[in-house]
Amino acid sequence: MTEFEPTRRALLAGAAMAGAATATGTAFAQDSSDNGGDPLTRQAADFPKPPYPKQQQPWPGLAQKMEPRPDHGEESYRGNGRLRGMRALITGGDSGIGRATAIAFAKEGADVAIAYLPEEEPDAQDVKRVVEDQGRTFAAFPGDLRDQSYTKGLPEKVVQELGGLDILVNNAAYQQWVPGLEELSDEQFDQTMQTNLYAMFWLTKAALPHLNPGASIINTSSTVAADAPEILIDYSMTKSAILSFTRAMAKQLASRGIRVNAVTPGPIWTPLQVAGGQKPENIVDFGANTPAGRAGQPVELAPLYVALADPAFSYSTGQVFGATGGSPQPAG
Ligand code: NAD
Ligand code: MG
């Protein structure tokens, strides 16, 4: 079982009870040298706003090739040792929200394993550098989550490499827009279900024997779970199902001291969106229709995943936490 530090946990408990947003308020770097001396406004002022440059990549896309480059917290996230000694597996940890989570977890003192597709190796190497710069252990597991034996074998491999498993982040997803149901092929429908649902089911089941009290499972859903866009039929179906899985598993695992929560991001600047996730013409003003008036950057989600992984957040399970730029939180 992982050794969590009791004194630090006790200190953090008060902050965590005040809610995820409050508990995460100090996570961003507060280096006044590059922010005009005002750490509180630096991030909001610096994040890119629409219009974004037109761009498309073949699926699954690389963060390396996006313009502007997404902010995954390589420089901007500052840790406070909240996950010291813990071991995490993050699917889709090479880019986007999963990568920001991997980097933040490492900066909070965790060892990190990521799963990703072999063609995403260049992005995975970037994550490896940042995690190892923190002095943390990094393990890479390239493979296809639709491959049942690969996915079911992941937790055991993580335990071999990292010495245990305390945090599972089911984050990988397949999202391709289609104009209508007639254009939604059986192949795409299968791929979306297999990646977004079957893999989560296989992986969670295979992880359970390794998870001890204090462990946490975090599933990435989406605001589309409650407000499904007409061009994202299959994808939206899976994001609703992820909420049901989260709620049922939370009930099932509460008595074992294992928490299960979900995050619902709004529009976030990641390869998913420029590799077929959105209509190409929608990239230029991506996120402009949120109250924030822009797409979120992956690093802006990281503090939420850290809070949900932190054992101090011990009374929150079966919950759905939004990061939407001010759009309503889905009730779904
Ligand atoms: P991303 O492209 O950076 O991450 C998705 C990852 O899924 C890829 O990096 C890839 O490694 C992985 N993946 C896909 N198919 C796979 C397969 N068959 N085998 C192994 N890995 C596979 O994009 P992201 O936006 O950071 O996506 C992360 C999560 O956030 C997803 O669950 C997505 O649904 C969710 N989300 C994103 C947004 C957004 O606007 N970007 C909004 C709401 C929810
Ligand atoms: Mg990727």
CSV table of C-alpha atoms and ligand atoms in Angstrom, one decimal:
chain,number,residue,atom,x,y,z
A,1,MET,CA,0.0,0.0,0.0
A,2,THR,CA,1.2,3.5,-0.8
A,3,GLU,CA,2.5,5.5,2.1
A,4,PHE,CA,0.7,8.8,2.2
A,5,GLU,CA,2.0,11.4,4.6
A,6,PRO,CA,-0.5,11.8,7.4
A,7,THR,CA,0.6,15.2,8.5
A,8,ARG,CA,0.4,16.7,5.0
A,9,ARG,CA,-2.9,15.0,4.5
A,10,ALA,CA,-4.3,16.6,7.6
A,11,LEU,CA,-3.1,20.0,6.5
A,12,LEU,CA,-4.7,19.6,3.1
A,13,ALA,CA,-8.0,18.2,4.3
A,14,GLY,CA,-9.4,21.6,5.2
A,15,ALA,CA,-8.6,23.1,1.8
A,16,ALA,CA,-10.0,20.0,-0.1
A,17,MET,CA,-13.3,20.2,1.7
A,18,ALA,CA,-13.8,23.7,0.5
A,19,GLY,CA,-14.1,22.2,-3.0
A,20,ALA,CA,-11.9,21.4,-6.0
A,21,ALA,CA,-11.7,25.0,-7.3
A,22,THR,CA,-10.5,26.4,-4.0
A,23,ALA,CA,-8.2,23.5,-3.4
A,24,THR,CA,-6.5,24.2,-6.7
A,25,GLY,CA,-6.1,27.9,-6.5
A,26,THR,CA,-2.4,27.9,-5.9
A,27,ALA,CA,-1.3,25.4,-8.5
A,28,PHE,CA,-0.1,27.7,-11.3
A,29,ALA,CA,3.4,29.0,-11.3
A,30,GLN,CA,3.5,32.4,-9.6
A,31,ASP,CA,6.7,33.7,-11.1
A,32,SER,CA,6.3,37.4,-11.2
A,33,SER,CA,9.2,37.8,-13.6
A,34,ASP,CA,7.1,36.9,-16.6
A,35,ASN,CA,3.6,38.2,-15.7
A,36,GLY,CA,3.9,41.9,-15.1
A,37,GLY,CA,4.0,41.2,-11.3
A,38,ASP,CA,0.5,40.0,-10.9
A,39,PRO,CA,0.3,36.2,-10.5
A,40,LEU,CA,-3.5,36.2,-10.2
A,41,THR,CA,-4.1,37.6,-13.7
A,42,ARG,CA,-1.1,36.1,-15.5
A,43,GLN,CA,-2.8,32.9,-16.8
A,44,ALA,CA,-6.1,34.4,-17.8
A,45,ALA,CA,-4.3,37.1,-19.7
A,46,ASP,CA,-1.8,34.9,-21.4
A,47,PHE,CA,-4.0,32.1,-22.7
A,48,PRO,CA,-4.5,32.3,-26.5
A,49,LYS,CA,-7.9,33.6,-27.7
A,50,PRO,CA,-9.7,33.1,-31.0
A,51,PRO,CA,-9.2,33.5,-33.9
A,52,TYR,CA,-6.9,30.5,-33.9
A,53,PRO,CA,-4.9,29.6,-37.1
A,54,LYS,CA,-6.7,27.2,-39.5
A,55,GLN,CA,-5.2,23.8,-39.1
A,56,GLN,CA,-5.9,20.1,-39.6
A,57,GLN,CA,-3.9,16.9,-38.9
A,58,PRO,CA,-4.5,13.3,-39.7
A,59,TRP,CA,-5.9,11.4,-36.7
A,60,PRO,CA,-4.7,11.0,-33.9
A,61,GLY,CA,-2.6,14.2,-34.4
A,62,LEU,CA,0.3,15.5,-32.4
A,63,ALA,CA,0.4,18.4,-29.9
A,64,GLN,CA,3.9,19.2,-31.3
A,65,LYS,CA,2.3,20.2,-34.6
A,66,MET,CA,-0.4,22.5,-33.2
A,67,GLU,CA,-0.3,26.2,-33.6
A,68,PRO,CA,-0.3,27.7,-31.0
A,69,ARG,CA,1.3,24.9,-29.1
A,70,PRO,CA,-1.0,23.8,-26.3
A,71,ASP,CA,0.0,24.6,-22.7
A,72,HIS,CA,0.3,21.3,-20.8
A,73,GLY,CA,2.0,22.9,-17.8
A,74,GLU,CA,5.5,22.1,-18.8
A,75,GLU,CA,6.5,25.5,-17.4
A,76,SER,CA,3.4,27.0,-16.0
A,77,TYR,CA,2.3,24.3,-13.5
A,78,ARG,CA,3.9,24.3,-10.1
A,79,GLY,CA,3.4,21.4,-7.7
A,80,ASN,CA,3.1,21.2,-4.0
A,81,GLY,CA,3.8,17.6,-3.2
A,82,ARG,CA,0.2,16.7,-3.0
A,83,LEU,CA,0.6,13.2,-4.6
A,84,ARG,CA,4.0,12.3,-3.2
A,85,GLY,CA,4.8,8.6,-3.5
A,86,MET,CA,1.7,7.8,-5.5
A,87,ARG,CA,1.7,5.8,-8.8
A,88,ALA,CA,-0.6,6.8,-11.7
A,89,LEU,CA,-1.6,5.3,-15.1
A,90,ILE,CA,-3.1,7.8,-17.5
A,91,THR,CA,-4.5,6.8,-20.9
A,92,GLY,CA,-3.9,9.3,-23.7
A,93,GLY,CA,-1.2,10.7,-21.5
A,94,ASP,CA,0.9,11.8,-24.5
A,95,SER,CA,-1.1,14.9,-25.4
A,96,GLY,CA,-3.9,17.2,-24.3
A,97,ILE,CA,-5.6,16.8,-21.0
A,98,GLY,CA,-3.9,13.5,-20.3
A,99,ARG,CA,-0.5,15.0,-20.8
A,100,ALA,CA,-1.3,18.0,-18.6
A,101,THR,CA,-2.4,15.5,-16.0
A,102,ALA,CA,0.7,13.5,-16.3
A,103,ILE,CA,2.9,16.5,-15.9
A,104,ALA,CA,1.0,17.9,-13.0
A,105,PHE,CA,1.0,14.5,-11.2
A,106,ALA,CA,4.8,14.3,-11.6
A,107,LYS,CA,5.2,17.8,-10.3
A,108,GLU,CA,3.1,16.8,-7.4
A,109,GLY,CA,5.5,14.0,-6.6
A,110,ALA,CA,3.8,11.0,-8.4
A,111,ASP,CA,5.4,8.4,-10.6
A,112,VAL,CA,3.6,8.3,-14.0
A,113,ALA,CA,2.8,5.7,-16.6
A,114,ILE,CA,1.1,6.7,-19.8
A,115,ALA,CA,-0.7,4.7,-22.5
A,116,TYR,CA,-0.9,6.1,-26.1
A,117,LEU,CA,-0.8,5.0,-29.7
A,118,PRO,CA,2.6,4.1,-31.2
A,119,GLU,CA,2.3,7.0,-33.8
A,120,GLU,CA,2.2,9.4,-30.9
A,121,GLU,CA,5.7,8.6,-29.8
A,122,PRO,CA,7.1,12.1,-30.5
A,123,ASP,CA,4.6,13.6,-28.0
A,124,ALA,CA,5.2,10.8,-25.5
A,125,GLN,CA,8.9,11.6,-25.6
A,126,ASP,CA,8.2,15.2,-24.6
A,127,VAL,CA,6.2,14.0,-21.6
A,128,LYS,CA,9.0,11.6,-20.6
A,129,ARG,CA,11.5,14.5,-20.5
A,130,VAL,CA,9.3,16.7,-18.3
A,131,VAL,CA,8.4,13.8,-15.9
A,132,GLU,CA,12.0,12.7,-15.5
A,133,ASP,CA,13.2,16.3,-15.0
A,134,GLN,CA,11.0,16.2,-11.9
A,135,GLY,CA,13.0,13.2,-10.7
A,136,ARG,CA,10.0,11.0,-11.1
A,137,THR,CA,9.8,7.5,-12.7
A,138,PHE,CA,8.2,7.5,-16.1
A,139,ALA,CA,6.9,4.4,-17.9
A,140,ALA,CA,5.6,4.4,-21.5
A,141,PHE,CA,3.1,1.8,-22.9
A,142,PRO,CA,2.4,2.4,-26.5
A,143,GLY,CA,-0.4,0.3,-27.9
A,144,ASP,CA,-4.0,0.3,-29.1
A,145,LEU,CA,-6.6,0.3,-26.3
A,146,ARG,CA,-9.0,-1.5,-28.6
A,147,ASP,CA,-6.7,-4.5,-28.2
A,148,GLN,CA,-8.2,-6.4,-25.3
A,149,SER,CA,-5.1,-8.2,-24.2
A,150,TYR,CA,-2.9,-5.1,-24.4
A,151,THR,CA,-5.4,-3.1,-22.3
A,152,LYS,CA,-6.1,-5.8,-19.7
A,153,GLY,CA,-2.3,-6.3,-19.3
A,154,LEU,CA,-1.6,-2.6,-18.6
A,155,PRO,CA,-2.2,-2.5,-14.8
A,156,GLU,CA,0.1,-5.4,-14.1
A,157,LYS,CA,2.8,-3.9,-16.2
A,158,VAL,CA,2.5,-0.6,-14.4
A,159,VAL,CA,2.8,-2.3,-11.1
A,160,GLN,CA,6.0,-4.0,-12.3
A,161,GLU,CA,7.5,-0.7,-13.5
A,162,LEU,CA,6.3,1.7,-10.8
A,163,GLY,CA,5.9,-0.7,-7.8
A,164,GLY,CA,2.1,-0.2,-7.5
A,165,LEU,CA,-1.0,1.6,-8.8
A,166,ASP,CA,-2.9,4.3,-6.9
A,167,ILE,CA,-4.5,6.5,-9.6
A,168,LEU,CA,-6.1,5.4,-12.8
A,169,VAL,CA,-7.1,8.1,-15.3
A,170,ASN,CA,-9.4,6.8,-18.1
A,171,ASN,CA,-8.9,9.6,-20.5
A,172,ALA,CA,-8.2,8.3,-24.0
A,173,ALA,CA,-10.9,8.9,-26.6
A,174,TYR,CA,-11.9,8.7,-30.2
A,175,GLN,CA,-13.9,11.6,-31.6
A,176,GLN,CA,-14.7,12.1,-35.3
A,177,TRP,CA,-17.5,14.4,-36.5
A,178,VAL,CA,-20.0,13.3,-39.1
A,179,PRO,CA,-22.6,15.4,-40.9
A,180,GLY,CA,-25.4,12.9,-40.2
A,181,LEU,CA,-26.3,9.4,-39.1
A,182,GLU,CA,-26.1,8.2,-42.7
A,183,GLU,CA,-22.4,9.0,-42.7
A,184,LEU,CA,-21.7,7.3,-39.3
A,185,SER,CA,-20.1,4.0,-40.4
A,186,ASP,CA,-20.3,0.8,-38.4
A,187,GLU,CA,-16.5,0.9,-38.3
A,188,GLN,CA,-16.5,4.4,-36.7
A,189,PHE,CA,-19.2,3.4,-34.3
A,190,ASP,CA,-17.2,0.4,-33.2
A,191,GLN,CA,-14.0,2.4,-32.8
A,192,THR,CA,-15.7,5.0,-30.7
A,193,MET,CA,-17.3,2.5,-28.4
A,194,GLN,CA,-14.2,0.3,-28.1
A,195,THR,CA,-11.9,3.2,-27.3
A,196,ASN,CA,-14.1,5.3,-25.1
A,197,LEU,CA,-16.1,2.5,-23.3
A,198,TYR,CA,-14.7,-1.0,-23.7
A,199,ALA,CA,-11.1,0.1,-22.9
A,200,MET,CA,-12.4,1.9,-19.7
A,201,PHE,CA,-14.3,-1.2,-18.7
A,202,TRP,CA,-11.3,-3.6,-19.3
A,203,LEU,CA,-8.8,-1.3,-17.7
A,204,THR,CA,-10.8,-0.5,-14.6
A,205,LYS,CA,-11.5,-4.2,-14.1
A,206,ALA,CA,-7.9,-5.2,-14.5
A,207,ALA,CA,-6.8,-2.3,-12.2
A,208,LEU,CA,-9.1,-3.2,-9.3
A,209,PRO,CA,-7.0,-5.9,-7.7
A,210,HIS,CA,-4.1,-3.5,-7.5
A,211,LEU,CA,-6.0,-0.5,-5.9
A,212,ASN,CA,-5.8,0.0,-2.2
A,213,PRO,CA,-7.8,2.4,0.1
A,214,GLY,CA,-6.9,6.0,-0.8
A,215,ALA,CA,-6.7,5.1,-4.5
A,216,SER,CA,-8.7,7.0,-7.1
A,217,ILE,CA,-10.2,6.5,-10.5
A,218,ILE,CA,-10.8,9.6,-12.7
A,219,ASN,CA,-12.8,9.3,-15.9
A,220,THR,CA,-12.8,12.0,-18.6
A,221,SER,CA,-16.3,12.7,-19.8
A,222,SER,CA,-17.4,15.9,-21.5
A,223,THR,CA,-20.0,18.7,-21.5
A,224,VAL,CA,-21.5,16.9,-24.5
A,225,ALA,CA,-22.8,14.2,-22.1
A,226,ALA,CA,-25.8,16.4,-21.5
A,227,ASP,CA,-25.8,18.6,-24.6
A,228,ALA,CA,-24.9,16.3,-27.5
A,229,PRO,CA,-23.9,18.1,-30.7
A,230,GLU,CA,-25.7,16.8,-33.8
A,231,ILE,CA,-22.4,16.0,-35.5
A,232,LEU,CA,-21.0,14.0,-32.5
A,233,ILE,CA,-23.6,11.2,-32.1
A,234,ASP,CA,-21.5,8.2,-31.2
A,235,TYR,CA,-18.9,10.2,-29.2
A,236,SER,CA,-21.6,11.9,-27.1
A,237,MET,CA,-23.3,8.6,-26.3
A,238,THR,CA,-20.0,7.4,-24.8
A,239,LYS,CA,-19.5,10.5,-22.8
A,240,SER,CA,-22.9,10.0,-21.1
A,241,ALA,CA,-22.2,6.4,-20.5
A,242,ILE,CA,-18.9,7.4,-18.8
A,243,LEU,CA,-20.9,9.3,-16.2
A,244,SER,CA,-23.1,6.3,-15.5
A,245,PHE,CA,-20.1,4.1,-15.1
A,246,THR,CA,-18.5,6.6,-12.8
A,247,ARG,CA,-21.6,6.8,-10.5
A,248,ALA,CA,-22.1,3.0,-10.4
A,249,MET,CA,-18.5,2.3,-9.7
A,250,ALA,CA,-18.3,5.0,-7.0
A,251,LYS,CA,-21.1,3.3,-5.1
A,252,GLN,CA,-19.5,-0.1,-5.6
A,253,LEU,CA,-16.0,0.9,-4.5
A,254,ALA,CA,-16.8,3.4,-1.7
A,255,SER,CA,-16.6,0.7,1.0
A,256,ARG,CA,-13.2,-0.2,-0.3
A,257,GLY,CA,-11.9,3.3,0.1
A,258,ILE,CA,-11.5,3.8,-3.6
A,259,ARG,CA,-13.0,7.0,-5.1
A,260,VAL,CA,-14.4,7.3,-8.7
A,261,ASN,CA,-15.1,10.7,-10.2
A,262,ALA,CA,-15.5,12.3,-13.6
A,263,VAL,CA,-14.4,15.5,-15.2
A,264,THR,CA,-16.4,17.2,-17.9
A,265,PRO,CA,-14.2,19.5,-20.0
A,266,GLY,CA,-15.6,22.1,-22.3
A,267,PRO,CA,-13.7,23.0,-25.5
A,268,ILE,CA,-10.0,22.4,-24.9
A,269,TRP,CA,-7.1,23.1,-27.3
A,270,THR,CA,-5.9,19.6,-28.1
A,271,PRO,CA,-5.0,17.4,-31.1
A,272,LEU,CA,-8.4,15.6,-30.7
A,273,GLN,CA,-10.1,18.6,-32.1
A,274,VAL,CA,-7.8,19.4,-35.0
A,275,ALA,CA,-7.6,15.7,-36.1
A,276,GLY,CA,-11.3,15.3,-37.1
A,277,GLY,CA,-13.0,16.0,-33.8
A,278,GLN,CA,-14.5,19.2,-35.1
A,279,LYS,CA,-15.5,20.6,-38.5
A,280,PRO,CA,-12.3,22.3,-39.8
A,281,GLU,CA,-14.1,25.7,-40.0
A,282,ASN,CA,-15.0,25.5,-36.3
A,283,ILE,CA,-11.3,25.5,-35.2
A,284,VAL,CA,-10.7,29.2,-35.9
A,285,ASP,CA,-13.3,30.3,-33.3
A,286,PHE,CA,-13.1,27.2,-31.1
A,287,GLY,CA,-14.4,28.0,-27.6
A,288,ALA,CA,-15.5,31.5,-28.6
A,289,ASN,CA,-19.1,30.7,-27.6
A,290,THR,CA,-18.2,30.0,-23.9
A,291,PRO,CA,-18.5,32.8,-21.4
A,292,ALA,CA,-14.6,32.8,-21.2
A,293,GLY,CA,-14.6,33.5,-24.9
A,294,ARG,CA,-11.8,31.1,-25.7
A,295,ALA,CA,-10.8,27.4,-25.7
A,296,GLY,CA,-9.3,26.2,-22.5
A,297,GLN,CA,-5.7,25.0,-22.3
A,298,PRO,CA,-4.9,21.5,-21.1
A,299,VAL,CA,-3.0,22.9,-18.1
A,300,GLU,CA,-6.2,24.5,-16.8
A,301,LEU,CA,-7.7,21.0,-16.3
A,302,ALA,CA,-4.7,19.7,-14.4
A,303,PRO,CA,-5.5,21.1,-11.0
A,304,LEU,CA,-8.8,19.4,-11.1
A,305,TYR,CA,-7.3,15.9,-11.8
A,306,VAL,CA,-4.8,16.5,-9.1
A,307,ALA,CA,-7.5,17.4,-6.6
A,308,LEU,CA,-9.5,14.3,-7.5
A,309,ALA,CA,-6.4,12.1,-7.1
A,310,ASP,CA,-5.4,13.6,-3.8
A,311,PRO,CA,-6.4,11.3,-1.0
A,312,ALA,CA,-7.3,14.4,1.1
A,313,PHE,CA,-10.4,14.7,-1.2
A,314,SER,CA,-11.7,11.7,0.6
A,315,TYR,CA,-15.5,12.4,0.8
A,316,SER,CA,-15.9,13.2,-2.9
A,317,THR,CA,-16.8,10.2,-5.0
A,318,GLY,CA,-19.4,9.6,-7.7
A,319,GLN,CA,-19.1,13.3,-8.6
A,320,VAL,CA,-18.9,15.1,-11.9
A,321,PHE,CA,-16.6,18.2,-12.0
A,322,GLY,CA,-16.7,20.7,-14.8
A,323,ALA,CA,-14.0,22.8,-16.5
A,324,THR,CA,-16.1,24.5,-19.1
A,325,GLY,CA,-15.1,28.2,-19.3
A,326,GLY,CA,-18.4,29.1,-17.7
A,327,SER,CA,-20.8,27.1,-19.7
A,328,PRO,CA,-23.4,25.1,-17.6
A,329,GLN,CA,-22.3,21.9,-16.0
A,330,PRO,CA,-24.1,18.9,-17.6
A,331,ALA,CA,-26.8,17.4,-15.4
A,332,GLY,CA,-26.7,14.2,-17.4
B,1,NAD,P1,-5.9,14.2,-27.2
B,1,NAD,O1,-6.0,13.9,-28.6
B,1,NAD,O2,-4.7,14.9,-26.7
B,1,NAD,O3,-6.0,12.9,-26.3
B,1,NAD,C1,-6.8,11.8,-26.7
B,1,NAD,C2,-5.8,10.6,-26.6
B,1,NAD,O4,-6.6,9.4,-26.8
B,1,NAD,C3,-4.7,10.5,-27.7
B,1,NAD,O5,-3.6,11.2,-27.3
B,1,NAD,C4,-4.5,9.0,-27.8
B,1,NAD,O6,-3.3,8.7,-27.1
B,1,NAD,C5,-5.6,8.4,-27.1
B,1,NAD,N1,-6.3,7.4,-28.0
B,1,NAD,C6,-7.2,7.5,-28.9
B,1,NAD,N2,-7.5,6.3,-29.4
B,1,NAD,C7,-6.7,5.4,-28.8
B,1,NAD,C8,-6.5,4.0,-29.0
B,1,NAD,N3,-7.2,3.3,-29.9
B,1,NAD,N4,-5.5,3.4,-28.3
B,1,NAD,C9,-4.8,4.1,-27.4
B,1,NAD,N5,-4.9,5.4,-27.2
B,1,NAD,C10,-5.9,6.1,-27.9
B,1,NAD,O7,-7.2,15.0,-26.8
B,1,NAD,P2,-7.9,15.5,-25.5
B,1,NAD,O8,-8.8,16.5,-25.9
B,1,NAD,O9,-6.8,15.8,-24.4
B,1,NAD,O10,-8.7,14.2,-25.0
B,1,NAD,C11,-8.6,13.7,-23.7
B,1,NAD,C12,-10.0,13.5,-23.2
B,1,NAD,O11,-10.7,14.7,-23.0
B,1,NAD,C13,-10.9,12.6,-24.0
B,1,NAD,O12,-11.6,11.7,-23.2
B,1,NAD,C14,-11.9,13.6,-24.6
B,1,NAD,O13,-13.1,13.0,-25.0
B,1,NAD,C15,-12.0,14.5,-23.5
B,1,NAD,N6,-12.5,15.8,-23.9
B,1,NAD,C16,-11.9,16.7,-24.7
B,1,NAD,C17,-12.4,17.9,-25.0
B,1,NAD,C18,-11.7,18.9,-25.9
B,1,NAD,O14,-12.3,19.9,-26.3
B,1,NAD,N7,-10.5,18.7,-26.2
B,1,NAD,C19,-13.7,18.3,-24.5
B,1,NAD,C20,-14.3,17.4,-23.6
B,1,NAD,C21,-13.8,16.2,-23.3
B,2,MG,MG,-2.2,12.3,-28.6
